[in-house]
């Protein structure tokens, strides 16, 4: 629209400064850098040993999951889950086997990954 002076009037809301949305609690659980590096290091060694060929990660409000596969079309051979809600109980880390059985639980990622590390040593010795 033109005013009496011939200038255009700005559209409604132009020039307003909007506040950035408030940061709420995390919408999903994730891995910290050191945790992910530890998991990916093990994954790389298992790939080099010919045990694993693919992986997937899933992040939800309750848990972060890393799954390792021998082949992409089958169920994961191992799955590591971080569930912070269980931190005060049995520990937030869980290692699941191929059929969904719980292999190890604990408060420390290194201790939970120990059964996979032992399997890697056996695979390398053969």
mmCIF file of C-alpha atoms in Angstrom:
data_model
loop_
_atom_site.group_PDB
_atom_site.id
_atom_site.type_symbol
_atom_site.label_atom_id
_atom_site.label_comp_id
_atom_site.label_asym_id
_atom_site.label_seq_id
_atom_site.Cartn_x
_atom_site.Cartn_y
_atom_site.Cartn_z
ATOM 1 C CA UNK A 1 0.000 0.000 0.000
ATOM 2 C CA UNK A 2 1.097 3.505 -0.616
ATOM 3 C CA UNK A 3 0.822 6.243 1.938
ATOM 4 C CA UNK A 4 0.335 9.933 1.261
ATOM 5 C CA UNK A 5 4.103 10.365 0.853
ATOM 6 C CA UNK A 6 4.317 7.556 -1.748
ATOM 7 C CA UNK A 7 6.290 5.132 0.468
ATOM 8 C CA UNK A 8 5.246 1.504 0.945
ATOM 9 C CA UNK A 9 4.107 0.488 4.419
ATOM 10 C CA UNK A 10 5.829 -2.611 5.812
ATOM 11 C CA UNK A 11 3.785 -5.806 6.132
ATOM 12 C CA UNK A 12 2.409 -6.616 9.584
ATOM 13 C CA UNK A 13 5.052 -8.119 11.898
ATOM 14 C CA UNK A 14 8.005 -6.820 9.852
ATOM 15 C CA UNK A 15 10.840 -5.530 11.966
ATOM 16 C CA UNK A 16 9.778 -7.450 15.059
ATOM 17 C CA UNK A 17 12.368 -9.424 17.006
ATOM 18 C CA UNK A 18 11.144 -12.844 18.072
ATOM 19 C CA UNK A 19 12.612 -14.607 21.080
ATOM 20 C CA UNK A 20 14.416 -17.885 20.395
ATOM 21 C CA UNK A 21 12.390 -20.859 21.665
ATOM 22 C CA UNK A 22 13.324 -21.977 25.172
ATOM 23 C CA UNK A 23 15.518 -25.040 25.375
ATOM 24 C CA UNK A 24 13.604 -27.840 27.040
ATOM 25 C CA UNK A 25 14.857 -31.201 28.226
ATOM 26 C CA UNK A 26 16.454 -33.404 25.607
ATOM 27 C CA UNK A 27 13.978 -34.887 23.162
ATOM 28 C CA UNK A 28 16.191 -37.912 22.683
ATOM 29 C CA UNK A 29 19.001 -39.796 24.357
ATOM 30 C CA UNK A 30 22.346 -39.812 22.541
ATOM 31 C CA UNK A 31 25.870 -41.101 22.930
ATOM 32 C CA UNK A 32 28.603 -38.812 24.208
ATOM 33 C CA UNK A 33 31.654 -38.493 21.976
ATOM 34 C CA UNK A 34 33.856 -40.767 24.127
ATOM 35 C CA UNK A 35 31.140 -43.436 24.310
ATOM 36 C CA UNK A 36 30.592 -43.417 20.562
ATOM 37 C CA UNK A 37 34.336 -43.526 19.902
ATOM 38 C CA UNK A 38 34.657 -46.599 22.149
ATOM 39 C CA UNK A 39 31.760 -48.354 20.394
ATOM 40 C CA UNK A 40 32.978 -47.454 16.881
ATOM 41 C CA UNK A 41 36.517 -48.573 17.737
ATOM 42 C CA UNK A 42 35.189 -52.002 18.691
ATOM 43 C CA UNK A 43 32.987 -52.035 15.586
ATOM 44 C CA UNK A 44 35.995 -51.273 13.364
ATOM 45 C CA UNK A 45 38.019 -54.095 14.897
ATOM 46 C CA UNK A 46 35.098 -56.520 14.457
ATOM 47 C CA UNK A 47 34.792 -55.480 10.798
ATOM 48 C CA UNK A 48 38.535 -56.061 10.316
ATOM 49 C CA UNK A 49 38.124 -59.531 11.858
ATOM 50 C CA UNK A 50 35.279 -60.278 9.412
ATOM 51 C CA UNK A 51 32.624 -60.595 12.135
ATOM 52 C CA UNK A 52 30.486 -57.519 11.399
ATOM 53 C CA UNK A 53 29.645 -55.724 8.170
ATOM 54 C CA UNK A 54 27.004 -53.122 8.982
ATOM 55 C CA UNK A 55 25.600 -51.098 11.848
ATOM 56 C CA UNK A 56 22.587 -48.990 12.752
ATOM 57 C CA UNK A 57 21.899 -46.408 15.443
ATOM 58 C CA UNK A 58 18.555 -45.431 16.928
ATOM 59 C CA UNK A 59 17.846 -42.508 19.242
ATOM 60 C CA UNK A 60 14.590 -42.182 21.179
ATOM 61 C CA UNK A 61 13.465 -40.295 24.285
ATOM 62 C CA UNK A 62 14.227 -43.330 26.474
ATOM 63 C CA UNK A 63 17.329 -44.889 24.918
ATOM 64 C CA UNK A 64 20.179 -44.680 22.420
ATOM 65 C CA UNK A 65 20.943 -47.946 20.618
ATOM 66 C CA UNK A 66 23.885 -49.154 18.523
ATOM 67 C CA UNK A 67 23.269 -52.404 16.635
ATOM 68 C CA UNK A 68 25.939 -54.380 14.737
ATOM 69 C CA UNK A 69 25.072 -56.794 11.928
ATOM 70 C CA UNK A 70 26.891 -59.625 10.211
ATOM 71 C CA UNK A 71 24.737 -58.955 7.135
ATOM 72 C CA UNK A 72 22.391 -56.016 6.595
ATOM 73 C CA UNK A 73 19.317 -58.189 6.005
ATOM 74 C CA UNK A 74 19.334 -60.037 9.327
ATOM 75 C CA UNK A 75 18.791 -59.198 12.968
ATOM 76 C CA UNK A 76 21.684 -57.560 14.829
ATOM 77 C CA UNK A 77 24.384 -59.844 16.145
ATOM 78 C CA UNK A 78 24.941 -57.485 19.081
ATOM 79 C CA UNK A 79 23.119 -54.434 20.383
ATOM 80 C CA UNK A 80 24.388 -51.895 22.922
ATOM 81 C CA UNK A 81 21.770 -49.768 24.618
ATOM 82 C CA UNK A 82 22.182 -46.661 26.777
ATOM 83 C CA UNK A 83 19.117 -46.056 28.973
ATOM 84 C CA UNK A 84 19.821 -43.215 31.465
ATOM 85 C CA UNK A 85 16.599 -43.876 33.420
ATOM 86 C CA UNK A 86 18.238 -47.098 34.731
ATOM 87 C CA UNK A 87 21.432 -45.331 35.890
ATOM 88 C CA UNK A 88 20.540 -45.625 39.596
ATOM 89 C CA UNK A 89 19.273 -49.210 39.326
ATOM 90 C CA UNK A 90 21.180 -51.864 37.367
ATOM 91 C CA UNK A 91 23.192 -49.428 35.252
ATOM 92 C CA UNK A 92 22.345 -47.553 32.093
ATOM 93 C CA UNK A 93 24.310 -49.826 29.720
ATOM 94 C CA UNK A 94 22.963 -53.129 28.377
ATOM 95 C CA UNK A 95 24.455 -55.564 25.864
ATOM 96 C CA UNK A 96 21.913 -57.712 24.012
ATOM 97 C CA UNK A 97 22.708 -60.842 22.029
ATOM 98 C CA UNK A 98 21.425 -61.867 18.612
ATOM 99 C CA UNK A 99 18.160 -63.281 19.942
ATOM 100 C CA UNK A 100 17.451 -60.368 22.283
ATOM 101 C CA UNK A 101 18.853 -61.997 25.418
ATOM 102 C CA UNK A 102 20.629 -59.715 27.880
ATOM 103 C CA UNK A 103 24.306 -60.644 27.919
ATOM 104 C CA UNK A 104 25.590 -57.959 30.296
ATOM 105 C CA UNK A 105 24.376 -54.921 32.233
ATOM 106 C CA UNK A 106 26.356 -52.320 34.072
ATOM 107 C CA UNK A 107 27.317 -48.788 34.940
ATOM 108 C CA UNK A 108 30.511 -48.812 32.840
ATOM 109 C CA UNK A 109 30.524 -49.116 29.035
ATOM 110 C CA UNK A 110 33.893 -50.916 28.967
ATOM 111 C CA UNK A 111 32.615 -53.647 31.286
ATOM 112 C CA UNK A 112 29.465 -54.118 29.242
ATOM 113 C CA UNK A 113 31.466 -54.433 25.999
ATOM 114 C CA UNK A 114 33.848 -57.011 27.551
ATOM 115 C CA UNK A 115 32.009 -60.122 26.200
ATOM 116 C CA UNK A 116 32.295 -58.762 22.644
ATOM 117 C CA UNK A 117 35.966 -57.932 23.216
ATOM 118 C CA UNK A 118 36.570 -61.561 24.320
ATOM 119 C CA UNK A 119 34.773 -62.841 21.223
ATOM 120 C CA UNK A 120 37.022 -60.604 19.115
ATOM 121 C CA UNK A 121 40.124 -62.111 20.712
ATOM 122 C CA UNK A 122 38.864 -65.610 19.897
ATOM 123 C CA UNK A 123 38.119 -64.598 16.283
ATOM 124 C CA UNK A 124 41.611 -63.137 15.840
ATOM 125 C CA UNK A 125 43.302 -66.247 17.346
ATOM 126 C CA UNK A 126 41.545 -68.596 14.901
#
